[in-house]
Amino acid sequence: MSIELNRLKKIKDIVKQGINPYPSQGKRTYTCKEADSNFSQIEKAKKNVILAGRLVLLRLHGKACFANLEDFSGRFQLFLNQDNLGEKNYAFFVDNIDVGDFIKAIRQFFDKRGFFEVETPILQSLAGGATAKPFVTHHKALNTDLYLRIAPELYLKRLIIGGFEKVYEVARCFRNEGIDRTHNPEFTQIEFYQAYADYNDLMALTEELMVFLLENLGIKNLQIEYKCGIINFKPPYPKLDFRQALIDNAGIDIDEYKKFDDLVKQAKKLGLKIDKTWGKGKILDGLYKEFVLSKIIQPTFIVDYPIELSPLAKKILNRPNYVERFQLLINGTELCNAFSELNDPIDQELRFKEQQKLLEKGDKEAQRADKDFITALKYGMPPTAGQGIGIDRLVNVLTNTQNIREVILFPILRPKRE
C-alpha cells in the first residue's frame, strides 16, 4: 500500500471511531509536566484527565504498549494494556499512531558530550566536502553562480581551525543525483567534528549513539526484526578492511593492479559497467557497491579505504595508499561516513589537484579545489576526526521501512504533466 493510501485508510478508521481527525480545538486539563508532577494525586482522585501533544515513541510488547507523549513542557510516558482498553480500542491505537523523528534525541546525545551546535552556509561559492554533483543557482545582486551545499564539512573544519574542539550541525544537504531506495536529492544529515581524536574514537562514539537511539525507542534488547532476520545492534561491531572485503566477495585483490588499465580490464571481466569519465576511485567504489554492500547485514564497520576514494582523509602511516576512514553498514545500507581528517595543507593541495584532473576528464562528482580552505589549513588544524550520518537513512533502518521516501515528509517527486 502506498504512503498516501495508508494515510487515507488511517483517517477513515479514525472517523469510523467517531473521532474528528482535524478538530477545531484541542482542550487539555494538564500539560505533560503537570501530569507527571501530580500523578500520585491524580491517581488517588481516580479522575479522568486530558493530555495533548505529539506521540514520539511507540513500543509494542505483546498485549501492552508503551508510548511517549510530548508537548512544550516535557514528556509523559503512557502504558496501554489490551485488557483495560479492550481489544478493539487497543488495535485502533496501535494501528493509527505514527512514531516521531530522531533529531531531538540526536541533539541530546551530542549536547551531553560537550559538542557545540552551529550553522554553516547553505549557499556556497564552491561545492565541497563530498564527492557529488551539486545544484547550481545564480545570485543576481552579486552576479555570480552559487551552489546548494552538498556537505558542511569544509566550514565545520574551519571552526576546528579557529579554536572550537567539538562541533556539530544538523544540516540540510542537496545532491543533484539519482533517486532510489536509499537516495533523495534533498536530505538531512548530522556532521560532527572532534579535535584530538581519530577514526577509532568515532567508531566507539557511533556504537554509543546507536545504543542510545535504540534505547530511546524503547528497544532495550538492541534487536530489530527485519525480513532478512534479526539484526543485533549490541556493540562491539566487527571491522572489515575494504581491500579484504573485495577479496572475500569479488575475488579481486586491488593491490595487485598497479596500472589503471589492468584494473579496468579486471573490473570489466567481473561485469562492472565503467563510464569513460571514471578514475580509479570510482571503479573501486563501483566494485565495492556491486559485490560487498548488499552482503553486509549485521552492523559492520568497513575500514581503511583506498586514498583515491577519500581526498579529505588522513593516510594510514604504514599503508600510504590507504586512509583512516570507515563507513557503518547495516542491512546493505551505508549509514555514516567518517575519517581522521587530513590536516596537512601540502598533501591536501595535491589531493585537490588529482580531483581537478578528474573534473577535466568529465567526472562531475569530483571534488573542487577550495583554496580558501587550504589557506585556513596552513594556520594549523589539530588532529581531528569527523563524521557524517544520514538521518533519513538512519530512521529508515531503525524503523524497518523499505524506502527512504517513507520517512521524508516531502520527498522529491516527478511533477505531473498536464
XYZ file of C-alpha atoms in Angstrom:
418
model
C 0.000 0.000 0.000
C 1.340 3.457 -0.914
C 2.023 6.091 1.752
C -0.941 8.172 0.552
C -3.386 5.249 0.565
C -2.174 4.187 4.007
C -2.707 7.735 5.313
C -6.237 7.875 3.884
C -7.057 4.487 5.415
C -5.948 5.718 8.848
C -8.103 8.839 8.539
C -11.141 6.720 7.599
C -10.521 4.401 10.562
C -10.320 7.389 12.914
C -13.597 8.816 11.543
C -15.308 5.413 11.977
C -14.431 5.588 15.668
C -16.380 8.843 15.900
C -13.221 10.929 16.229
C -12.627 14.090 14.222
C -9.033 13.835 12.926
C -8.920 17.608 12.388
C -10.709 19.142 15.424
C -11.088 22.901 15.809
C -9.998 22.739 19.442
C -7.581 20.650 21.458
C -8.578 21.013 25.099
C -6.376 19.591 27.823
C -6.562 19.569 31.584
C -2.843 19.081 32.212
C 0.435 19.603 30.409
C 2.746 16.580 30.298
C 4.960 18.070 33.017
C 1.966 18.836 35.264
C 0.566 15.329 34.823
C 3.933 13.816 35.695
C 4.422 16.043 38.768
C 0.884 15.437 40.083
C 0.496 11.815 39.044
C 0.028 10.374 42.552
C -2.754 12.885 43.365
C -4.461 12.272 40.009
C -4.302 8.509 40.556
C -5.779 8.805 44.074
C -8.602 11.042 42.834
C -9.385 8.487 40.101
C -10.438 11.268 37.767
C -10.093 11.436 34.017
C -7.529 13.836 32.592
C -6.902 15.086 29.062
C -3.362 15.393 27.715
C -2.420 16.661 24.263
C 0.839 16.544 22.347
C 2.877 14.594 19.827
C 3.488 10.878 20.135
C 7.250 10.491 19.719
C 7.650 6.836 20.667
C 5.554 3.699 20.345
C 6.879 0.341 21.539
C 4.735 -2.806 21.329
C 5.100 -5.618 23.846
C 2.560 -8.410 23.462
C -0.856 -7.216 24.679
C 0.615 -3.974 26.007
C 2.384 -1.000 24.527
C 4.452 1.878 25.817
C 4.296 5.346 24.301
C 5.833 8.741 24.960
C 3.614 11.807 24.606
C 5.477 15.102 24.309
C 4.384 18.744 24.486
C 6.210 22.055 25.098
C 6.557 21.284 28.828
C 8.139 17.863 28.605
C 7.408 14.175 28.088
C 4.883 11.799 29.692
C 5.089 8.027 29.390
C 1.893 6.141 28.600
C 1.154 2.487 29.296
C -1.730 0.923 27.395
C -2.992 -2.546 28.182
C -5.328 -4.510 25.933
C -7.158 -5.915 28.977
C -8.018 -2.392 30.153
C -8.664 -0.752 26.797
C -10.411 -3.662 25.170
C -9.103 -5.439 22.093
C -10.819 -3.098 19.623
C -9.557 0.156 21.157
C -6.068 -1.252 21.652
C -5.822 -2.326 17.999
C -7.096 1.087 16.892
C -4.395 2.884 18.891
C -1.565 0.663 17.685
C -2.569 0.767 14.016
C -3.161 4.503 13.690
C -0.383 6.203 15.646
C 2.932 7.088 13.967
C 6.346 7.480 15.586
C 8.008 10.910 15.519
C 11.588 11.690 14.459
C 15.009 11.169 15.997
C 16.568 14.596 15.617
C 15.848 15.754 19.174
C 17.413 12.589 20.612
C 20.492 13.025 18.420
C 20.908 16.604 19.633
C 20.605 15.430 23.249
C 23.328 12.838 22.647
C 25.844 15.344 21.299
C 24.917 18.165 23.677
C 25.565 15.891 26.667
C 29.035 15.125 25.293
C 30.073 18.747 25.032
C 29.539 19.300 21.303
C 28.523 22.806 20.228
C 25.756 23.098 17.624
C 26.457 25.526 14.771
C 25.022 26.594 11.422
C 27.090 26.967 8.251
C 26.148 28.385 4.821
C 23.717 26.515 2.590
C 24.548 28.732 -0.397
C 28.235 28.291 -1.141
C 30.588 29.743 -3.728
C 32.179 26.319 -4.111
C 30.536 22.932 -3.555
C 32.972 20.943 -1.436
C 33.214 18.390 1.323
C 31.857 15.401 -0.592
C 32.017 13.613 -3.914
C 28.733 14.618 -5.542
C 27.214 16.721 -8.320
C 25.787 19.990 -6.905
C 22.705 22.038 -7.705
C 23.618 25.425 -9.197
C 21.800 28.735 -8.708
C 22.595 32.367 -9.548
C 22.868 35.330 -7.190
C 21.537 38.368 -9.057
C 22.938 41.075 -6.773
C 26.450 39.620 -6.879
C 26.064 38.356 -10.460
C 27.702 35.063 -9.556
C 26.814 31.388 -9.544
C 26.356 29.719 -6.177
C 25.853 26.084 -5.170
C 23.489 24.434 -2.720
C 25.766 22.683 -0.262
C 26.489 19.017 -0.738
C 28.045 18.843 2.755
C 29.003 21.275 5.545
C 32.392 19.617 6.075
C 34.867 22.294 4.995
C 33.121 25.014 7.020
C 32.952 22.852 10.139
C 36.666 22.127 9.826
C 37.316 25.865 9.580
C 35.692 26.133 13.022
C 38.075 23.497 14.386
C 40.962 25.514 12.926
C 39.512 28.602 14.623
C 39.629 27.013 18.078
C 36.408 25.035 18.557
C 37.102 21.474 19.704
C 33.707 19.767 19.327
C 31.106 20.981 16.814
C 28.089 19.527 15.056
C 25.429 20.632 12.602
C 22.079 19.128 11.678
C 22.380 20.080 8.037
C 20.038 20.094 5.085
C 22.111 18.975 2.077
C 21.440 18.772 -1.655
C 22.967 16.493 -4.290
C 21.945 16.539 -7.930
C 21.881 12.768 -8.270
C 19.506 9.884 -8.852
C 16.556 8.830 -6.698
C 16.310 5.292 -5.350
C 15.558 3.307 -2.180
C 18.352 4.999 -0.197
C 18.835 8.320 -2.038
C 16.849 11.553 -2.177
C 18.344 14.734 -3.712
C 17.406 16.748 -0.599
C 18.247 15.109 2.716
C 19.186 15.764 6.338
C 22.427 14.688 7.915
C 24.359 15.387 11.060
C 28.046 16.160 10.675
C 30.287 16.419 13.707
C 33.981 17.048 14.303
C 36.134 16.411 17.343
C 39.664 17.720 17.833
C 42.366 15.461 19.280
C 40.528 12.337 18.128
C 40.878 9.831 15.295
C 38.560 7.470 13.440
C 38.868 4.807 16.157
C 37.358 7.248 18.659
C 34.436 7.889 16.309
C 33.750 4.177 15.853
C 33.293 3.913 19.619
C 31.123 7.059 19.628
C 28.992 5.651 16.793
C 28.325 2.476 18.772
C 27.283 4.605 21.761
C 24.937 6.636 19.541
C 23.231 3.555 18.097
C 22.629 2.120 21.572
C 21.333 5.500 22.806
C 18.842 5.828 19.938
C 17.539 2.273 20.241
C 17.073 2.613 23.997
C 15.304 5.920 23.350
C 12.909 3.970 21.150
C 12.330 1.516 23.981
C 14.294 -1.285 22.277
C 16.242 -2.403 25.325
C 17.448 -5.691 23.826
C 19.025 -3.760 20.906
C 17.488 -6.089 18.326
C 15.203 -5.294 15.392
C 13.440 -7.892 13.276
C 13.753 -7.463 9.503
C 12.662 -9.599 6.571
C 16.239 -10.874 6.378
C 16.183 -11.865 10.061
C 17.046 -10.259 13.390
C 19.684 -7.521 13.357
C 21.607 -7.185 16.608
C 22.891 -3.683 17.379
C 24.790 -4.661 20.521
C 28.426 -3.426 20.342
C 31.180 -4.002 19.553
C 30.629 -4.091 15.785
C 33.054 -6.103 13.643
C 35.561 -4.273 11.441
C 36.189 -5.377 7.852
C 39.071 -3.967 5.817
C 37.966 -2.506 2.434
C 40.608 -4.440 0.487
C 39.801 -7.694 2.300
C 36.082 -7.189 1.680
C 36.727 -7.125 -2.085
C 38.987 -10.180 -1.858
C 36.305 -12.102 0.056
C 33.309 -11.051 -2.046
C 34.646 -10.258 -5.529
C 37.824 -12.329 -5.642
C 39.939 -9.302 -6.557
C 42.988 -8.024 -4.670
C 43.183 -4.372 -5.657
C 46.830 -4.128 -4.539
C 47.808 -6.422 -7.408
C 46.662 -3.906 -10.037
C 49.292 -1.184 -10.127
C 48.310 0.011 -13.608
C 44.967 1.703 -14.183
C 44.293 -0.143 -17.464
C 44.824 -3.522 -15.776
C 42.296 -2.609 -13.090
C 39.790 -1.534 -15.749
C 40.169 -4.845 -17.599
C 39.689 -6.926 -14.456
C 36.694 -4.884 -13.323
C 35.060 -5.369 -16.727
C 35.740 -9.116 -16.504
C 33.809 -9.109 -13.244
C 30.883 -7.485 -15.054
C 31.250 -3.901 -13.812
C 29.980 -1.287 -16.258
C 32.547 1.521 -16.380
C 31.977 5.055 -17.624
C 34.815 6.635 -19.609
C 34.991 9.524 -17.098
C 35.734 7.211 -14.179
C 39.046 7.284 -12.381
C 40.468 4.596 -10.102
C 38.375 5.733 -7.140
C 35.057 5.411 -8.997
C 35.994 1.921 -10.209
C 36.914 0.755 -6.702
C 33.694 2.253 -5.362
C 31.740 0.528 -8.132
C 33.264 -2.860 -7.257
C 32.514 -2.314 -3.577
C 28.876 -1.387 -4.228
C 28.393 -4.232 -6.689
C 29.947 -7.057 -4.672
C 30.146 -6.037 -0.995
C 27.409 -3.609 0.030
C 24.327 -5.838 -0.206
C 26.059 -8.707 1.619
C 26.634 -6.813 4.869
C 23.533 -7.278 7.046
C 24.666 -7.026 10.671
C 26.204 -3.701 11.825
C 29.749 -3.681 10.430
C 32.465 -1.059 10.062
C 34.139 -1.121 6.647
C 37.545 0.421 7.380
C 40.714 1.689 5.679
C 39.654 2.883 2.229
C 41.878 3.467 -0.822
C 43.250 7.006 -0.983
C 41.580 7.625 -4.368
C 38.165 7.343 -2.694
C 38.933 9.751 0.122
C 40.600 13.063 -0.829
C 39.935 14.646 2.597
C 41.127 11.781 4.827
C 44.485 11.207 6.517
C 46.803 8.469 5.196
C 47.480 5.361 7.262
C 51.060 5.690 8.467
C 52.327 2.308 7.239
C 49.888 1.988 4.289
C 50.232 5.238 2.297
C 47.804 4.088 -0.414
C 45.014 3.808 2.164
C 43.370 6.262 4.554
C 41.884 6.200 8.062
C 38.248 6.064 7.031
C 35.220 3.952 7.924
C 31.597 3.545 6.978
C 28.946 1.805 9.085
C 26.903 -0.678 7.054
C 23.603 -2.138 8.238
C 21.294 -4.268 6.108
C 23.139 -3.316 2.919
C 22.865 0.421 3.649
C 25.680 2.922 4.258
C 24.653 4.832 7.375
C 27.666 7.015 8.013
C 30.999 8.126 6.618
C 33.898 9.106 8.862
C 37.625 9.583 8.879
C 40.648 11.010 10.566
C 40.799 14.395 8.890
C 43.676 15.327 6.617
C 45.339 18.325 8.284
C 48.481 18.565 6.129
C 47.887 21.514 3.740
C 50.554 20.351 1.272
C 49.055 16.871 0.973
C 45.534 18.341 0.773
C 46.551 20.619 -2.097
C 47.992 17.643 -4.000
C 44.774 15.665 -3.442
C 42.695 18.562 -4.791
C 44.910 18.655 -7.899
C 44.156 14.978 -8.527
C 40.446 15.747 -8.180
C 40.828 18.614 -10.669
C 42.217 16.158 -13.229
C 39.077 14.030 -12.803
C 36.881 17.115 -13.273
C 38.688 17.932 -16.505
C 38.213 14.325 -17.598
C 34.446 14.769 -17.225
C 33.721 13.445 -13.724
C 31.139 15.980 -12.499
C 31.166 14.482 -8.987
C 34.879 15.054 -8.382
C 35.691 17.492 -5.588
C 36.525 21.110 -6.373
C 39.740 22.636 -5.031
C 38.942 25.010 -2.181
C 41.873 27.434 -1.995
C 40.408 29.310 0.975
C 40.237 26.057 2.921
C 43.881 25.308 2.057
C 44.834 28.765 3.354
C 42.938 28.063 6.581
C 44.687 24.692 6.970
C 48.056 26.439 6.809
C 47.233 28.171 10.102
C 47.096 24.717 11.660
C 44.324 22.224 12.380
C 44.835 19.861 15.333
C 44.424 16.109 14.838
C 40.704 15.824 14.186
C 38.115 13.175 13.375
C 34.873 13.944 11.556
C 31.743 12.061 10.606
C 28.509 12.457 8.687
C 25.357 10.412 9.347
C 22.347 10.476 7.047
C 19.435 10.986 9.448
C 16.805 9.948 6.894
C 18.666 6.693 6.255
C 19.156 6.159 9.973
C 15.419 6.479 10.629
C 14.780 4.265 7.601
C 16.926 1.479 9.072
C 15.831 1.775 12.714
C 12.114 1.832 11.841
C 12.497 -1.031 9.340
C 10.936 0.850 6.416
C 11.660 -0.187 2.854
C 12.228 3.169 1.159
C 13.772 6.444 2.315
C 10.756 8.315 0.901
C 8.627 6.770 3.652
C 10.494 8.729 6.340
C 10.783 12.062 4.473
C 7.733 14.279 4.847
C 8.051 15.843 1.393
C 10.217 13.648 -0.859
C 11.104 14.818 -4.364
C 8.511 13.573 -6.860
C 8.316 13.818 -10.615
C 5.868 16.643 -11.450
C 2.677 15.633 -13.218
C 2.478 16.694 -16.852
C -0.764 18.368 -17.896
